[in-house]
Amino acid sequence: MARKIQVTALVREQFKGVDLPGIRRRLATKKECCRACGKSIGSNSPANLIAVIHRESRIKWAALVHPQCGSSGIYTSPTAPDDSRVYFEIECALMVGERGAVPALIMDAYGGYKVTGAGEVHDTLLAGFARFGFDYPDWIDREDSEAAQAIDETAHTPGLTAHFESGEMLIASEGAELFRLTNLNYYPRWYRSLQCGALFVSIGRNLQGMTFDSLEHIQ
């Protein structure tokens, strides 16, 4: 269940021209800590949306605070947000392939947002993966998930490779490491399915569930 986020007119004005509903949806479902006290905000707990402004560059970004820690308003900060801080929640899954089960990694991404001085929010992380060859599959747009076609495990994205050894998965683009995943934990069938020689990787935001509550959450 998404947390309820209160937003004042003052904060709405600060993010005028920005996709504020999209920001609220993201903050309502992802793991968040209170900007004031630093403690975690429960997934079902209410929160207040604040606009944090860097004193020097004047770039601004959205954050949450506990209702008891602060109201929805404008706050200043001496430190700019670190858009290079990125981490993933990873889930192993099995997809239906034309020749059998295909192993999949569903990766919910956090971080990688860059806010400009004009208040525009850029998703540098997903844009970067798109440049490496990741694509948006047509079948995700379908409302009826039962109509999804089986994955063709012989198809592949040129330049993208995955190598699995001793519980560690390395995903690379043109031989350059994109990310290294360790301690993958799933049923033995998932590891056996790797022998098909294919790997399906989904990277997105707010992958509620995490995988198959609804295909609309897989990007």
PDB file of C-alpha atoms in Angstrom:
ATOM      1  CA  MET A   1       0.000   0.000   0.000  1.00  0.00           C
ATOM      2  CA  ALA A   2       1.292   3.464  -0.912  1.00  0.00           C
ATOM      3  CA  ARG A   3       1.899   5.963   1.868  1.00  0.00           C
ATOM      4  CA  LYS A   4      -0.182   9.153   1.979  1.00  0.00           C
ATOM      5  CA  ILE A   5       1.847  12.257   1.238  1.00  0.00           C
ATOM      6  CA  GLN A   6       0.664  15.763   2.144  1.00  0.00           C
ATOM      7  CA  VAL A   7       1.763  18.673  -0.075  1.00  0.00           C
ATOM      8  CA  THR A   8       1.179  22.367   0.631  1.00  0.00           C
ATOM      9  CA  ALA A   9       0.489  25.007  -2.014  1.00  0.00           C
ATOM     10  CA  LEU A  10       3.913  26.532  -1.251  1.00  0.00           C
ATOM     11  CA  VAL A  11       5.681  23.309  -2.249  1.00  0.00           C
ATOM     12  CA  ARG A  12       3.440  22.878  -5.316  1.00  0.00           C
ATOM     13  CA  GLU A  13       4.515  26.336  -6.455  1.00  0.00           C
ATOM     14  CA  GLN A  14       8.195  25.402  -6.059  1.00  0.00           C
ATOM     15  CA  PHE A  15       7.705  22.416  -8.373  1.00  0.00           C
ATOM     16  CA  LYS A  16       5.553  24.240 -10.894  1.00  0.00           C
ATOM     17  CA  GLY A  17       6.242  22.820 -14.369  1.00  0.00           C
ATOM     18  CA  VAL A  18       7.689  19.594 -12.908  1.00  0.00           C
ATOM     19  CA  ASP A  19       5.896  16.240 -12.911  1.00  0.00           C
ATOM     20  CA  LEU A  20       4.996  16.514  -9.227  1.00  0.00           C
ATOM     21  CA  PRO A  21       2.365  13.701  -9.360  1.00  0.00           C
ATOM     22  CA  GLY A  22       5.062  11.393 -10.763  1.00  0.00           C
ATOM     23  CA  ILE A  23       7.449  12.381  -7.973  1.00  0.00           C
ATOM     24  CA  ARG A  24       4.744  11.737  -5.375  1.00  0.00           C
ATOM     25  CA  ARG A  25       3.981   8.303  -6.833  1.00  0.00           C
ATOM     26  CA  ARG A  26       7.671   7.389  -6.657  1.00  0.00           C
ATOM     27  CA  LEU A  27       8.069   8.616  -3.091  1.00  0.00           C
ATOM     28  CA  ALA A  28       4.833   6.925  -2.019  1.00  0.00           C
ATOM     29  CA  THR A  29       6.119   3.429  -2.774  1.00  0.00           C
ATOM     30  CA  LYS A  30       9.912   3.418  -2.445  1.00  0.00           C
ATOM     31  CA  LYS A  31      11.987   3.092   0.705  1.00  0.00           C
ATOM     32  CA  GLU A  32      12.408   6.562   2.177  1.00  0.00           C
ATOM     33  CA  CYS A  33      14.042   8.108   5.208  1.00  0.00           C
ATOM     34  CA  CYS A  34      12.916  11.275   6.929  1.00  0.00           C
ATOM     35  CA  ARG A  35      14.974  14.259   5.787  1.00  0.00           C
ATOM     36  CA  ALA A  36      14.834  15.696   9.318  1.00  0.00           C
ATOM     37  CA  CYS A  37      15.562  12.778  11.677  1.00  0.00           C
ATOM     38  CA  GLY A  38      17.062  10.291   9.232  1.00  0.00           C
ATOM     39  CA  LYS A  39      14.849   7.431  10.412  1.00  0.00           C
ATOM     40  CA  SER A  40      12.917   5.215   8.012  1.00  0.00           C
ATOM     41  CA  ILE A  41       9.373   6.181   7.006  1.00  0.00           C
ATOM     42  CA  GLY A  42       7.008   3.205   7.152  1.00  0.00           C
ATOM     43  CA  SER A  43       5.436   2.024   3.904  1.00  0.00           C
ATOM     44  CA  ASN A  44       1.963   2.748   5.314  1.00  0.00           C
ATOM     45  CA  SER A  45       2.939   5.808   7.352  1.00  0.00           C
ATOM     46  CA  PRO A  46       1.901   9.337   6.341  1.00  0.00           C
ATOM     47  CA  ALA A  47       4.568  11.831   5.331  1.00  0.00           C
ATOM     48  CA  ASN A  48       4.949  15.458   4.280  1.00  0.00           C
ATOM     49  CA  LEU A  49       6.568  16.424   0.982  1.00  0.00           C
ATOM     50  CA  ILE A  50       9.224  19.135   1.207  1.00  0.00           C
ATOM     51  CA  ALA A  51      11.246  21.078  -1.340  1.00  0.00           C
ATOM     52  CA  VAL A  52      14.953  21.079  -0.482  1.00  0.00           C
ATOM     53  CA  ILE A  53      17.005  23.854  -2.095  1.00  0.00           C
ATOM     54  CA  HIS A  54      20.797  23.859  -2.338  1.00  0.00           C
ATOM     55  CA  ARG A  55      21.986  27.215  -1.017  1.00  0.00           C
ATOM     56  CA  GLU A  56      24.646  27.867  -3.663  1.00  0.00           C
ATOM     57  CA  SER A  57      23.464  26.278  -6.918  1.00  0.00           C
ATOM     58  CA  ARG A  58      19.773  26.786  -6.071  1.00  0.00           C
ATOM     59  CA  ILE A  59      18.888  23.371  -7.510  1.00  0.00           C
ATOM     60  CA  LYS A  60      15.951  21.803  -5.713  1.00  0.00           C
ATOM     61  CA  TRP A  61      14.650  18.313  -5.132  1.00  0.00           C
ATOM     62  CA  ALA A  62      11.777  16.620  -3.333  1.00  0.00           C
ATOM     63  CA  ALA A  63      12.078  14.720  -0.057  1.00  0.00           C
ATOM     64  CA  LEU A  64       9.866  13.452   2.757  1.00  0.00           C
ATOM     65  CA  VAL A  65       9.650  14.149   6.482  1.00  0.00           C
ATOM     66  CA  HIS A  66       7.636  12.556   9.258  1.00  0.00           C
ATOM     67  CA  PRO A  67       4.615  14.732  10.164  1.00  0.00           C
ATOM     68  CA  GLN A  68       6.026  15.048  13.693  1.00  0.00           C
ATOM     69  CA  CYS A  69       9.412  16.146  12.309  1.00  0.00           C
ATOM     70  CA  GLY A  70       8.273  18.927  10.017  1.00  0.00           C
ATOM     71  CA  SER A  71       5.573  20.377   7.826  1.00  0.00           C
ATOM     72  CA  SER A  72       5.359  20.403   4.035  1.00  0.00           C
ATOM     73  CA  GLY A  73       7.448  23.441   3.159  1.00  0.00           C
ATOM     74  CA  ILE A  74      10.736  24.756   1.769  1.00  0.00           C
ATOM     75  CA  TYR A  75      14.058  23.811   3.353  1.00  0.00           C
ATOM     76  CA  THR A  76      17.623  24.810   2.462  1.00  0.00           C
ATOM     77  CA  SER A  77      20.667  22.545   2.425  1.00  0.00           C
ATOM     78  CA  PRO A  78      24.425  23.219   2.204  1.00  0.00           C
ATOM     79  CA  THR A  79      24.909  19.956   0.316  1.00  0.00           C
ATOM     80  CA  ALA A  80      23.668  19.135  -3.191  1.00  0.00           C
ATOM     81  CA  PRO A  81      22.065  15.749  -3.876  1.00  0.00           C
ATOM     82  CA  ASP A  82      24.410  12.987  -5.001  1.00  0.00           C
ATOM     83  CA  ASP A  83      22.910  11.740  -8.272  1.00  0.00           C
ATOM     84  CA  SER A  84      25.646   9.101  -8.502  1.00  0.00           C
ATOM     85  CA  ARG A  85      24.289   7.216  -5.458  1.00  0.00           C
ATOM     86  CA  VAL A  86      22.462   4.291  -7.033  1.00  0.00           C
ATOM     87  CA  TYR A  87      21.299   0.976  -5.640  1.00  0.00           C
ATOM     88  CA  PHE A  88      18.930  -1.812  -6.646  1.00  0.00           C
ATOM     89  CA  GLU A  89      16.461  -4.199  -5.090  1.00  0.00           C
ATOM     90  CA  ILE A  90      16.782  -7.417  -7.079  1.00  0.00           C
ATOM     91  CA  GLU A  91      14.349 -10.278  -7.542  1.00  0.00           C
ATOM     92  CA  CYS A  92      14.975 -13.479  -9.473  1.00  0.00           C
ATOM     93  CA  ALA A  93      12.090 -14.727 -11.603  1.00  0.00           C
ATOM     94  CA  LEU A  94      11.291 -17.210 -14.360  1.00  0.00           C
ATOM     95  CA  MET A  95       9.699 -16.009 -17.604  1.00  0.00           C
ATOM     96  CA  VAL A  96       7.921 -18.164 -20.162  1.00  0.00           C
ATOM     97  CA  GLY A  97      10.152 -18.766 -23.158  1.00  0.00           C
ATOM     98  CA  GLU A  98       9.339 -20.298 -26.510  1.00  0.00           C
ATOM     99  CA  ARG A  99      11.538 -23.280 -25.627  1.00  0.00           C
ATOM    100  CA  GLY A 100      11.092 -23.391 -21.867  1.00  0.00           C
ATOM    101  CA  ALA A 101      11.758 -21.305 -18.767  1.00  0.00           C
ATOM    102  CA  VAL A 102      13.961 -18.221 -19.147  1.00  0.00           C
ATOM    103  CA  PRO A 103      15.747 -16.813 -16.064  1.00  0.00           C
ATOM    104  CA  ALA A 104      15.031 -13.178 -15.325  1.00  0.00           C
ATOM    105  CA  LEU A 105      16.354 -10.464 -13.028  1.00  0.00           C
ATOM    106  CA  ILE A 106      13.861  -7.785 -12.008  1.00  0.00           C
ATOM    107  CA  MET A 107      15.739  -4.758 -10.666  1.00  0.00           C
ATOM    108  CA  ASP A 108      14.016  -1.897  -8.879  1.00  0.00           C
ATOM    109  CA  ALA A 109      16.290   1.130  -9.205  1.00  0.00           C
ATOM    110  CA  TYR A 110      16.859   3.867  -6.621  1.00  0.00           C
ATOM    111  CA  GLY A 111      18.857   7.021  -7.160  1.00  0.00           C
ATOM    112  CA  GLY A 112      20.235   8.350 -10.423  1.00  0.00           C
ATOM    113  CA  TYR A 113      17.988  11.420 -10.564  1.00  0.00           C
ATOM    114  CA  LYS A 114      19.464  14.775 -11.481  1.00  0.00           C
ATOM    115  CA  VAL A 115      17.636  18.039 -10.776  1.00  0.00           C
ATOM    116  CA  THR A 116      18.604  21.102 -12.800  1.00  0.00           C
ATOM    117  CA  GLY A 117      18.553  24.708 -11.673  1.00  0.00           C
ATOM    118  CA  ALA A 118      15.244  25.083 -13.522  1.00  0.00           C
ATOM    119  CA  GLY A 119      13.756  22.351 -11.363  1.00  0.00           C
ATOM    120  CA  GLU A 120      13.636  19.721 -14.117  1.00  0.00           C
ATOM    121  CA  VAL A 121      14.086  16.138 -12.956  1.00  0.00           C
ATOM    122  CA  HIS A 122      16.133  13.889 -15.255  1.00  0.00           C
ATOM    123  CA  ASP A 123      16.278  10.128 -14.820  1.00  0.00           C
ATOM    124  CA  THR A 124      19.953   9.678 -15.687  1.00  0.00           C
ATOM    125  CA  LEU A 125      19.949   6.019 -14.629  1.00  0.00           C
ATOM    126  CA  LEU A 126      17.256   4.654 -16.957  1.00  0.00           C
ATOM    127  CA  ALA A 127      18.390   6.989 -19.732  1.00  0.00           C
ATOM    128  CA  GLY A 128      21.864   5.499 -19.374  1.00  0.00           C
ATOM    129  CA  PHE A 129      20.570   1.942 -19.647  1.00  0.00           C
ATOM    130  CA  ALA A 130      18.611   2.935 -22.763  1.00  0.00           C
ATOM    131  CA  ARG A 131      21.876   4.115 -24.324  1.00  0.00           C
ATOM    132  CA  PHE A 132      23.442   0.738 -23.505  1.00  0.00           C
ATOM    133  CA  GLY A 133      20.719  -1.006 -25.533  1.00  0.00           C
ATOM    134  CA  PHE A 134      17.917  -1.710 -23.038  1.00  0.00           C
ATOM    135  CA  ASP A 135      14.492  -1.335 -24.629  1.00  0.00           C
ATOM    136  CA  TYR A 136      10.829  -1.073 -23.634  1.00  0.00           C
ATOM    137  CA  PRO A 137       9.101  -4.345 -24.690  1.00  0.00           C
ATOM    138  CA  ASP A 138       5.783  -3.997 -26.547  1.00  0.00           C
ATOM    139  CA  TRP A 139       4.075  -6.639 -24.420  1.00  0.00           C
ATOM    140  CA  ILE A 140       4.318  -4.509 -21.282  1.00  0.00           C
ATOM    141  CA  ASP A 141       1.822  -2.032 -22.752  1.00  0.00           C
ATOM    142  CA  ARG A 142      -0.922  -4.639 -22.901  1.00  0.00           C
ATOM    143  CA  GLU A 143      -3.625  -4.373 -20.280  1.00  0.00           C
ATOM    144  CA  ASP A 144      -4.302  -8.131 -20.284  1.00  0.00           C
ATOM    145  CA  SER A 145      -1.189  -9.789 -18.894  1.00  0.00           C
ATOM    146  CA  GLU A 146      -2.485 -13.187 -20.059  1.00  0.00           C
ATOM    147  CA  ALA A 147      -2.022 -11.998 -23.652  1.00  0.00           C
ATOM    148  CA  ALA A 148       1.732 -11.577 -23.204  1.00  0.00           C
ATOM    149  CA  GLN A 149       3.743 -13.559 -25.722  1.00  0.00           C
ATOM    150  CA  ALA A 150       6.475 -15.988 -24.731  1.00  0.00           C
ATOM    151  CA  ILE A 151      10.000 -14.580 -24.770  1.00  0.00           C
ATOM    152  CA  ASP A 152      12.185 -15.576 -27.697  1.00  0.00           C
ATOM    153  CA  GLU A 153      15.312 -16.685 -25.852  1.00  0.00           C
ATOM    154  CA  THR A 154      17.323 -16.724 -29.082  1.00  0.00           C
ATOM    155  CA  ALA A 155      16.865 -12.964 -29.526  1.00  0.00           C
ATOM    156  CA  HIS A 156      19.412 -10.720 -27.874  1.00  0.00           C
ATOM    157  CA  THR A 157      20.550  -7.109 -27.658  1.00  0.00           C
ATOM    158  CA  PRO A 158      23.894  -6.682 -29.447  1.00  0.00           C
ATOM    159  CA  GLY A 159      26.722  -5.769 -27.116  1.00  0.00           C
ATOM    160  CA  LEU A 160      24.956  -6.811 -23.903  1.00  0.00           C
ATOM    161  CA  THR A 161      26.275  -9.929 -22.173  1.00  0.00           C
ATOM    162  CA  ALA A 162      25.815 -11.673 -18.834  1.00  0.00           C
ATOM    163  CA  HIS A 163      28.204 -14.055 -17.119  1.00  0.00           C
ATOM    164  CA  PHE A 164      27.264 -16.145 -14.078  1.00  0.00           C
ATOM    165  CA  GLU A 165      29.854 -17.900 -11.918  1.00  0.00           C
ATOM    166  CA  SER A 166      29.916 -18.975  -8.258  1.00  0.00           C
ATOM    167  CA  GLY A 167      26.763 -17.073  -7.347  1.00  0.00           C
ATOM    168  CA  GLU A 168      27.907 -13.840  -8.996  1.00  0.00           C
ATOM    169  CA  MET A 169      26.335 -12.289 -12.082  1.00  0.00           C
ATOM    170  CA  LEU A 170      28.255  -9.810 -14.228  1.00  0.00           C
ATOM    171  CA  ILE A 171      26.313  -7.811 -16.813  1.00  0.00           C
ATOM    172  CA  ALA A 172      28.402  -5.934 -19.366  1.00  0.00           C
ATOM    173  CA  SER A 173      28.012  -3.684 -22.396  1.00  0.00           C
ATOM    174  CA  GLU A 174      30.597  -4.131 -25.147  1.00  0.00           C
ATOM    175  CA  GLY A 175      32.763  -5.882 -22.569  1.00  0.00           C
ATOM    176  CA  ALA A 176      32.594  -2.994 -20.070  1.00  0.00           C
ATOM    177  CA  GLU A 177      31.040  -3.871 -16.697  1.00  0.00           C
ATOM    178  CA  LEU A 178      27.623  -2.297 -16.072  1.00  0.00           C
ATOM    179  CA  PHE A 179      26.948  -3.913 -12.718  1.00  0.00           C
ATOM    180  CA  ARG A 180      27.953  -6.942 -10.695  1.00  0.00           C
ATOM    181  CA  LEU A 181      25.345  -8.786  -8.635  1.00  0.00           C
ATOM    182  CA  THR A 182      26.246 -11.097  -5.761  1.00  0.00           C
ATOM    183  CA  ASN A 183      24.356 -13.434  -3.426  1.00  0.00           C
ATOM    184  CA  LEU A 184      21.473 -14.094  -5.807  1.00  0.00           C
ATOM    185  CA  ASN A 185      18.966 -16.226  -3.941  1.00  0.00           C
ATOM    186  CA  TYR A 186      16.291 -18.281  -5.700  1.00  0.00           C
ATOM    187  CA  TYR A 187      15.064 -21.814  -6.245  1.00  0.00           C
ATOM    188  CA  PRO A 188      17.393 -24.356  -7.889  1.00  0.00           C
ATOM    189  CA  ARG A 189      15.181 -24.288 -11.002  1.00  0.00           C
ATOM    190  CA  TRP A 190      16.241 -20.690 -11.652  1.00  0.00           C
ATOM    191  CA  TYR A 191      19.915 -21.628 -11.628  1.00  0.00           C
ATOM    192  CA  ARG A 192      19.253 -24.637 -13.873  1.00  0.00           C
ATOM    193  CA  SER A 193      17.389 -22.415 -16.328  1.00  0.00           C
ATOM    194  CA  LEU A 194      20.583 -20.381 -16.849  1.00  0.00           C
ATOM    195  CA  GLN A 195      21.780 -23.281 -18.979  1.00  0.00           C
ATOM    196  CA  CYS A 196      19.442 -22.078 -21.742  1.00  0.00           C
ATOM    197  CA  GLY A 197      22.037 -19.379 -22.368  1.00  0.00           C
ATOM    198  CA  ALA A 198      19.627 -16.449 -22.080  1.00  0.00           C
ATOM    199  CA  LEU A 199      18.889 -13.905 -19.365  1.00  0.00           C
ATOM    200  CA  PHE A 200      15.976 -11.449 -19.271  1.00  0.00           C
ATOM    201  CA  VAL A 201      16.793  -8.262 -17.329  1.00  0.00           C
ATOM    202  CA  SER A 202      14.152  -5.671 -16.380  1.00  0.00           C
ATOM    203  CA  ILE A 203      15.193  -2.395 -14.764  1.00  0.00           C
ATOM    204  CA  GLY A 204      12.578   0.102 -13.635  1.00  0.00           C
ATOM    205  CA  ARG A 205      11.131   2.291 -10.923  1.00  0.00           C
ATOM    206  CA  ASN A 206       8.493   1.529  -8.280  1.00  0.00           C
ATOM    207  CA  LEU A 207       8.266  -2.149  -9.218  1.00  0.00           C
ATOM    208  CA  GLN A 208       5.559  -2.828  -6.683  1.00  0.00           C
ATOM    209  CA  GLY A 209       5.085  -6.346  -5.662  1.00  0.00           C
ATOM    210  CA  MET A 210       7.837  -6.682  -6.906  1.00  0.00           C
ATOM    211  CA  THR A 211       7.287  -8.476 -10.204  1.00  0.00           C
ATOM    212  CA  PHE A 212       3.946  -9.810 -11.223  1.00  0.00           C
ATOM    213  CA  ASP A 213       1.259  -7.982  -9.254  1.00  0.00           C
ATOM    214  CA  SER A 214       0.824  -6.087 -12.492  1.00  0.00           C
ATOM    215  CA  LEU A 215       2.944  -5.964 -15.633  1.00  0.00           C
ATOM    216  CA  GLU A 216       2.502  -2.187 -15.765  1.00  0.00           C
ATOM    217  CA  HIS A 217       5.135  -1.910 -13.038  1.00  0.00           C
ATOM    218  CA  ILE A 218       7.850  -3.597 -15.117  1.00  0.00           C
ATOM    219  CA  GLN A 219       9.878  -1.253 -17.320  1.00  0.00           C
TER     220      GLN A 219
END
